[in-house]
Tab-separated table of C-alpha atoms in Angstrom:
chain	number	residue	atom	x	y	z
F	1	UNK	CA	0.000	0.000	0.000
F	2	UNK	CA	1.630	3.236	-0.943
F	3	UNK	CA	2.382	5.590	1.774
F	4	UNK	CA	1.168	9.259	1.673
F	5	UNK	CA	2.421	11.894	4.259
F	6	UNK	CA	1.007	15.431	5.015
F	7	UNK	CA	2.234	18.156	7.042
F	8	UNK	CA	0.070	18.926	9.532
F	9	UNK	CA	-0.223	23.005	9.964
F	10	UNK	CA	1.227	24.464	13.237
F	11	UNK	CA	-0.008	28.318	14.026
F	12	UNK	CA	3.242	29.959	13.353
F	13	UNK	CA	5.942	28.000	11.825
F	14	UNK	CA	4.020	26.141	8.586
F	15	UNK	CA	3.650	28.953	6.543
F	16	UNK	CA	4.827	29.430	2.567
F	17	UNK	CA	8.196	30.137	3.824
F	18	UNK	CA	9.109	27.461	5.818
F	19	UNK	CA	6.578	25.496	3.591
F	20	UNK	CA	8.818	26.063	0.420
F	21	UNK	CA	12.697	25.633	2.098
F	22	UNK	CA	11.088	22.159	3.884
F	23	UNK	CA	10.410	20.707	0.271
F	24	UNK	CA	13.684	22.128	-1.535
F	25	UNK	CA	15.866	20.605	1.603
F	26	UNK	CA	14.520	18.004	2.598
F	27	UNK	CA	10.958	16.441	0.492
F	28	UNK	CA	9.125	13.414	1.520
F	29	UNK	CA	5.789	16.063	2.289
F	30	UNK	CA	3.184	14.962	-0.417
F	31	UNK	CA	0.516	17.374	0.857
F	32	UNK	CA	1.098	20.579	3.045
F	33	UNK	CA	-1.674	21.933	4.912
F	34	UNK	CA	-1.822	25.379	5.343
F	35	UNK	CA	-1.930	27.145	8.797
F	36	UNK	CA	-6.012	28.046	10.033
F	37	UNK	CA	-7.828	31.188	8.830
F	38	UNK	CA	-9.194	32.542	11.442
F	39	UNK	CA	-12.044	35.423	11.813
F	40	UNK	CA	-11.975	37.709	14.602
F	41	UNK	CA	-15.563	39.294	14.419
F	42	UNK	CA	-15.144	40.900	11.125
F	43	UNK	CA	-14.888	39.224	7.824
F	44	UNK	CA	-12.425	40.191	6.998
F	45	UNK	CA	-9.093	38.073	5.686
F	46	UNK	CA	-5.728	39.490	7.379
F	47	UNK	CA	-3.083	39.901	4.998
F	48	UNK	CA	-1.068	37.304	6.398
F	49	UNK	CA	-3.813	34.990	5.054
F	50	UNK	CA	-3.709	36.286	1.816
F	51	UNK	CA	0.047	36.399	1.497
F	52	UNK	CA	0.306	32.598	2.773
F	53	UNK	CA	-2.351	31.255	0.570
F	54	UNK	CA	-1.034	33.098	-2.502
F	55	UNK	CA	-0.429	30.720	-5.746
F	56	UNK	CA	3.188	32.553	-6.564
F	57	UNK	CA	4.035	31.355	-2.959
F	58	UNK	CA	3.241	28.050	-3.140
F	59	UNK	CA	3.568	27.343	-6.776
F	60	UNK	CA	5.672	23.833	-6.248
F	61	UNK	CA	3.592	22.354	-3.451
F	62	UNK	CA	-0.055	21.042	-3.109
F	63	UNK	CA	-1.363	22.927	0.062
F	64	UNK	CA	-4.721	22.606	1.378
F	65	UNK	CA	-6.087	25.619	3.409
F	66	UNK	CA	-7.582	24.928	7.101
F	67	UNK	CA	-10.289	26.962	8.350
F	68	UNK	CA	-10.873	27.517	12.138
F	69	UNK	CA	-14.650	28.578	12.769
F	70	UNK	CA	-17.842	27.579	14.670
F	71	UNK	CA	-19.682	29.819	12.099
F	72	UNK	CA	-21.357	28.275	8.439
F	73	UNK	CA	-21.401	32.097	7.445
F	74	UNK	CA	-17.556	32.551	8.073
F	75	UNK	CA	-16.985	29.144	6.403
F	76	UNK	CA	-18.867	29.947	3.439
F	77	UNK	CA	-16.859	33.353	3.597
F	78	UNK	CA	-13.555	31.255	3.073
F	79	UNK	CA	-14.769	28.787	0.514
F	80	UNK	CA	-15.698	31.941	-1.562
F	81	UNK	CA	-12.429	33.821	-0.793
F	82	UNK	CA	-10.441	29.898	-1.626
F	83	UNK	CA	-12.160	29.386	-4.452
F	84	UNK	CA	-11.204	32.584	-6.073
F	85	UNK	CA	-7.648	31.794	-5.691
F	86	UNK	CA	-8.397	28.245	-7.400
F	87	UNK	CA	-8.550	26.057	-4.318
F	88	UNK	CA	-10.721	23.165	-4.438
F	89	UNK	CA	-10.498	21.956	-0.758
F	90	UNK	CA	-10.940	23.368	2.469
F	91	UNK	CA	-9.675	21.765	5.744
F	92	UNK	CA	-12.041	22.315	8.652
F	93	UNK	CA	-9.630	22.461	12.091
F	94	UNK	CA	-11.507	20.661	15.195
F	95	UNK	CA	-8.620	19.703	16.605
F	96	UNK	CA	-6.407	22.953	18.072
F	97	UNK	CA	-6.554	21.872	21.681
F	98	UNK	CA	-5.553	25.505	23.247
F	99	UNK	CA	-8.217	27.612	25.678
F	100	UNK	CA	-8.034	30.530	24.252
F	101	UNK	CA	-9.950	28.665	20.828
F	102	UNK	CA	-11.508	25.521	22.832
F	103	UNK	CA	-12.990	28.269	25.210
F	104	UNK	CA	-14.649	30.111	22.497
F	105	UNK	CA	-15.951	26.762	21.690
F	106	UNK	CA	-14.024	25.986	18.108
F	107	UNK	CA	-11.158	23.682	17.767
F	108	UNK	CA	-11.297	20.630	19.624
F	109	UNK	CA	-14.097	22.419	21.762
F	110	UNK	CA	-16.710	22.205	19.232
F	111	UNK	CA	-16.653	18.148	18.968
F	112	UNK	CA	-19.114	17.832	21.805
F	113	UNK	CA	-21.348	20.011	19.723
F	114	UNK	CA	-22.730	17.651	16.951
F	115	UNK	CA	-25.788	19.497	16.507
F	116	UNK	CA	-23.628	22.578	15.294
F	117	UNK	CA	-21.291	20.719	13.050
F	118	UNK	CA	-24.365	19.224	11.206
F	119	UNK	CA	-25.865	22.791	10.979
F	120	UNK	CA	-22.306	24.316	9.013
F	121	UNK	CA	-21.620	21.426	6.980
F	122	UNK	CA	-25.539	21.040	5.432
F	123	UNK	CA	-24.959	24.491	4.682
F	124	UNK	CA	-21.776	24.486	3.137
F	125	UNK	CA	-22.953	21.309	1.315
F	126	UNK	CA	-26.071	23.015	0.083
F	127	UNK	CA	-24.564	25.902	-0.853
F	128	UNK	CA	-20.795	25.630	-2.268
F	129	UNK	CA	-19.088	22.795	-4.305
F	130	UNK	CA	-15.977	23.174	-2.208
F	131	UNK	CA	-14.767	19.632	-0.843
F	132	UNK	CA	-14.448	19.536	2.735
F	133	UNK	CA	-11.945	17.705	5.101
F	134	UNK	CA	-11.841	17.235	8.578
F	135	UNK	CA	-8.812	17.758	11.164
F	136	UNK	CA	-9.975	16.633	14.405
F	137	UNK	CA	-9.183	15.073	18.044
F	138	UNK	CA	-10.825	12.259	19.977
F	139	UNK	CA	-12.808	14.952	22.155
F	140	UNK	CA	-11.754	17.445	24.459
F	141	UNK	CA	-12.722	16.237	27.836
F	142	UNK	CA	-12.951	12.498	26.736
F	143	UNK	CA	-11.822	10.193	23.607
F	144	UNK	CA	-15.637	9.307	23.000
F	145	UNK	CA	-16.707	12.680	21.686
F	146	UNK	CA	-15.798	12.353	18.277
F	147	UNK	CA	-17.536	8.687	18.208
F	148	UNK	CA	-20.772	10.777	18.673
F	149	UNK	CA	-20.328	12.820	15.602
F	150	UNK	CA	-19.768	10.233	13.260
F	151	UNK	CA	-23.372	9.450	12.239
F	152	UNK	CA	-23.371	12.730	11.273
F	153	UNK	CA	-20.272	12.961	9.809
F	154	UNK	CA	-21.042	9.852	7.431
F	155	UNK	CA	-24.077	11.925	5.793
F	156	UNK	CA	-21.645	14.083	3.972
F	157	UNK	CA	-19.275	13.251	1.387
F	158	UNK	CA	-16.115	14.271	2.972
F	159	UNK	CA	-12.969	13.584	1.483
F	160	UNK	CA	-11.021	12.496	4.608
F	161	UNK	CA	-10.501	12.978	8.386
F	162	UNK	CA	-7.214	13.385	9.492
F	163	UNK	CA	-7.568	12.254	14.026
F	164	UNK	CA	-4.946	13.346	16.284
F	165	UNK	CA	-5.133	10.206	18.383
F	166	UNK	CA	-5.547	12.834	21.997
F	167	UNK	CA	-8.283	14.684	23.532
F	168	UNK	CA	-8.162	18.717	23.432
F	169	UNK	CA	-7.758	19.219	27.588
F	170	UNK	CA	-4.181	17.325	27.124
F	171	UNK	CA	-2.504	19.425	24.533
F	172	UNK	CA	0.576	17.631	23.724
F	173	UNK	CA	0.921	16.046	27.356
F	174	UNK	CA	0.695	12.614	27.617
F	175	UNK	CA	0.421	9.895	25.254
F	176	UNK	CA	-2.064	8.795	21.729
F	177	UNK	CA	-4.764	7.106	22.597
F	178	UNK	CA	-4.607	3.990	19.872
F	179	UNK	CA	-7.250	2.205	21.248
F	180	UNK	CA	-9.674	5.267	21.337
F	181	UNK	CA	-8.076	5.728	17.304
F	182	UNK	CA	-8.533	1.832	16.600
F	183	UNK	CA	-12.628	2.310	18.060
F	184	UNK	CA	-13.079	5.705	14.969
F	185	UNK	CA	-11.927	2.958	12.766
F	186	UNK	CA	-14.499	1.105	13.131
F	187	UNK	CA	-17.387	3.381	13.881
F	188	UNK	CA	-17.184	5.325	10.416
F	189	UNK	CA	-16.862	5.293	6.601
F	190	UNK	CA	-14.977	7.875	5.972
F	191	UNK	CA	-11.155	7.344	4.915
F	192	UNK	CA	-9.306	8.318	8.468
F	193	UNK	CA	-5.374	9.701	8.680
F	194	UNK	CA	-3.319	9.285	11.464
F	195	UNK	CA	-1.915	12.143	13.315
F	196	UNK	CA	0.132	11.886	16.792
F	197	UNK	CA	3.647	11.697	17.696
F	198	UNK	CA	5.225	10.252	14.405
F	199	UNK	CA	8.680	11.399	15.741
F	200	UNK	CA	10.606	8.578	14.017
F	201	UNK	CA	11.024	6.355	11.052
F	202	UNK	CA	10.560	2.904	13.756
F	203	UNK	CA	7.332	4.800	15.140
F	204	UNK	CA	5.761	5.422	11.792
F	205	UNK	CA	6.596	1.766	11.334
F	206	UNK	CA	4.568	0.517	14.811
F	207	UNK	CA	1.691	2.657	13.791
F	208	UNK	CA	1.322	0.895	10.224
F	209	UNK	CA	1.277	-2.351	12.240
F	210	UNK	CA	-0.894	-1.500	14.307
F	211	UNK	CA	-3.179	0.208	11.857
F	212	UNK	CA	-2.896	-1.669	8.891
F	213	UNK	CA	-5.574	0.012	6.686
F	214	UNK	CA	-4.569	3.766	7.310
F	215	UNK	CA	-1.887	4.782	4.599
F	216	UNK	CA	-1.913	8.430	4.876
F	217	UNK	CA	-0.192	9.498	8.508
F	218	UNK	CA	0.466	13.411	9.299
F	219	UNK	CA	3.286	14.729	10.860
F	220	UNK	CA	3.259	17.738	13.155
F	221	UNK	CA	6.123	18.530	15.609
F	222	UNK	CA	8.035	15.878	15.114
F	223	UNK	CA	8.774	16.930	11.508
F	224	UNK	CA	10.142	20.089	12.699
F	225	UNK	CA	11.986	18.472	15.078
F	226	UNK	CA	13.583	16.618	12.398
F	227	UNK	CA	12.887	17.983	8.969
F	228	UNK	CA	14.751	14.708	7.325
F	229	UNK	CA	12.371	12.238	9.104
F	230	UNK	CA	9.633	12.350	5.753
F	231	UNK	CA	12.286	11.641	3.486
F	232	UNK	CA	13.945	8.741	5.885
F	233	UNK	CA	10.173	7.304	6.420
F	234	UNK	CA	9.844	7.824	2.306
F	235	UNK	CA	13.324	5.681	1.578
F	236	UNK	CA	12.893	3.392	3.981
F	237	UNK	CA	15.676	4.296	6.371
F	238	UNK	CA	17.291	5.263	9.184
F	239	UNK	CA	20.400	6.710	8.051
F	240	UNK	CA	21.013	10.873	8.098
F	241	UNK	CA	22.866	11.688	5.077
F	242	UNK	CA	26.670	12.317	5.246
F	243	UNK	CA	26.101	16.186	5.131
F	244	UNK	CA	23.385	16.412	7.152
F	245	UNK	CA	24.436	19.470	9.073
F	246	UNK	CA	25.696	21.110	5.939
F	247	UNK	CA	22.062	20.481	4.604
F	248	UNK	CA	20.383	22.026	7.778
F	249	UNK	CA	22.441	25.111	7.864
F	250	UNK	CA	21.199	25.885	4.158
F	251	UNK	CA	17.464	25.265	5.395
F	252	UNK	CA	17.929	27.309	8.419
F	253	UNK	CA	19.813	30.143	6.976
F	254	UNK	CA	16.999	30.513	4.072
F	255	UNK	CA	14.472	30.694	6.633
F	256	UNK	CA	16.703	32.942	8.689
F	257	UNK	CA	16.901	35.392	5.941
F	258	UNK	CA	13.069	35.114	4.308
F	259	UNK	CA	11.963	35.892	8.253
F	260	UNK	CA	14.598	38.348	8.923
F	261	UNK	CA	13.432	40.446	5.886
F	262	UNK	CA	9.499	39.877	6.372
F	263	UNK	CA	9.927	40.575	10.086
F	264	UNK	CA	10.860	44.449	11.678
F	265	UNK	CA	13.596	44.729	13.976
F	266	UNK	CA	15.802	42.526	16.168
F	267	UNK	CA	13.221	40.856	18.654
F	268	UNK	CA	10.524	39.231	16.294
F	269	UNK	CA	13.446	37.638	14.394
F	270	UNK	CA	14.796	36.663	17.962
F	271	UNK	CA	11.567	35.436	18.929
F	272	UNK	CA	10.800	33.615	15.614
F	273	UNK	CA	13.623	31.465	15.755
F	274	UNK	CA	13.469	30.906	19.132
F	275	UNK	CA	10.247	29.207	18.405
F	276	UNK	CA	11.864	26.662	15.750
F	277	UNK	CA	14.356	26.284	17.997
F	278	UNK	CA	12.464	24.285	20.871
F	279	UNK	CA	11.936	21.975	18.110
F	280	UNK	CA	15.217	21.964	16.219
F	281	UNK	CA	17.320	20.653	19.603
F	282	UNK	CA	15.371	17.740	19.842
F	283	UNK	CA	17.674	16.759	17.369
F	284	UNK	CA	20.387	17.446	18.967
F	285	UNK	CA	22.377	15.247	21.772
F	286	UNK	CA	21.602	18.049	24.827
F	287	UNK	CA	18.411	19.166	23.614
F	288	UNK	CA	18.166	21.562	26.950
F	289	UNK	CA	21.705	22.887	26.794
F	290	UNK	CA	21.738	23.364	22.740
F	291	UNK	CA	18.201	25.595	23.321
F	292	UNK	CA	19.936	27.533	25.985
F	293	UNK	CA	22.666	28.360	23.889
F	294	UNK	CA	19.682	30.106	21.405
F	295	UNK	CA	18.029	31.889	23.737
F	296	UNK	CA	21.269	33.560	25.574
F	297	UNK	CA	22.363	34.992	22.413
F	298	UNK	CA	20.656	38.289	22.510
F	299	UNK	CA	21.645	40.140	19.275
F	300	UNK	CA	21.816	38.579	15.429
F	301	UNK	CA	25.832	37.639	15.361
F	302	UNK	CA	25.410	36.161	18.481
F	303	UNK	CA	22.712	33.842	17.807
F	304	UNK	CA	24.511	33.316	14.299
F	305	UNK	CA	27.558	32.388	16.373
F	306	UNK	CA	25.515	29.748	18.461
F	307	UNK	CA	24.245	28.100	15.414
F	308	UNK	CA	27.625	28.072	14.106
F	309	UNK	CA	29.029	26.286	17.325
F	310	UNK	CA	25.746	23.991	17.566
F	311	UNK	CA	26.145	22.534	14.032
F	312	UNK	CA	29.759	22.413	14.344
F	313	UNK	CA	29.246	19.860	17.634
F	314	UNK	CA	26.354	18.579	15.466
């Protein structure tokens, strides 16, 4: 069975410009989603939307936009704004586990809500031709949630739902639930994806033995954590190539420089990096100590000089 992977969108870090430097670098990504719009009482796209989904930007990659709404009016806002661009599919995100969009009952909070997820998707079924896909955890107070909205779900003709195997109240604490993943398998017809700490080529390999139907699996964190981990779990292997710190200082100096000129001023450059950076030293033998080494380097050559001396130590 061939093996599809997609990169699941983190708020943040997935956009065109990492999205673009990940597939010239590395590869093994066959499908990229795109990071959540996101309304906040207006409708009204933010530019950083726009820019993001932008064809020039993302002209050697298939992305997928992700919407984030409890709202069929702000959904059929998107599909209109999507389709203009050319899209023809539009993730729905019911799976971001934080508060501040659980709270406001979206995310992972609106899975205890069937009632309201029939309501937006008979609309946008009724109304648009856009195909819809589903991101989505078990729940977010408990894994049987999401077995509640699967008759519903198997009324419309969805193209897939991707399941991060936790519930919303754990973030990333804790680990997958397979059996709660194993029980959506068998309680609808829809084609599922895997999502959930693929952090290695030998993991990827336990979850296809344990799940032997599901062939597409999304990778979060774990492939910024290790941005050669599609392409190992693509070829089969375990092996880094021979130059794979000369590889990663090419990726991380193009990002370096796209952010650096997009971004104003010292400290959201600081701050950007920073943020790849708690995923980047997992790679690393002293995870804590090579992250340390990024954040006490308060100006540009000094966090230039810390890379330096972190890829030299590799």
């Amino acid at each position: 069975m061939p093996l599809t992977l997609l990169s699941s969108p983190l708020q943040g870090f997935t956009d065109f410009r990492f999205r673009n430097a990940f597939n010239q670098y590395f590869g093994g990504i066959d499908t990229f989603y795109a990071p959540y719009i996101r309304f906040n009482k207006k409708l009204i796209i933010k530019n950083s939307y726009k820019i993001d989904l932008q064809l020039e930007n993302n002209s050697e990659l298939e992305v997928i936009p992700q919407i984030m709404t409890n709202s069929a009016d702000e959904f059929l806002f998107v599909v209109d704004y999507i389709q203009e661009l050319g899209y023809k599919e539009l993730n729905w995100n019911l799976g971001c586990p934080y508060p501040m969009v659980t709270n406001r009952g979206m995310g992972s909070g609106l899975i205890c809500d069937p009632e309201k997820i029939n309501h937006i998707l008979e609309r946008v079924h009724k109304e648009t031709d856009i195909v819809v896909s589903m991101k989505m955890r078990m729940g977010y107070e408990n894994p049987e949630e999401i077995l509640h909205t699967f008759p519903i779900l198997d009324d419309y003709p969805l193209k897939n739902i991707a399941i991060h195997a936790r519930i919303g109240k754990q973030l990333y604490k804790g680990g997958v639930n397979l059996e709660a993943f194993e029980k959506c398998i068998e309680s609808t017809k829809h084609k599922l994806y895997y999502n959930g700490d693929i952090t290695s080529v030998t993991k990827l390999k336990e979850m296809q033995a344990r799940f032997p139907s599901i062939d597409h699996f999304m990778i979060g964190r774990g492939l910024i954590a290790d941005p050669f981990l599609p392409s190992m779990i693509k070829n089969n292997t375990t092996d880094y190539p021979k130059n794979r710190w000369d590889i990663f200082r090419e990726f991380h100096d193009t990002i370096y420089q796209q952010y650096d000129e997009a971004l104003s001023g010292p400290t959201p450059i600081k701050m950007k990096m920073q943020g790849f950076w708690e995923y980047f030293a997992q790679s690393f033998s002293d995870p804590r100590k090579t992250f340390k080494k990024i954040k006490k380097s308060n100006n540009p050559r000094a966090y230039q000089q810390a890379v330096a001396e972190i890829l030299r130590s590799g």
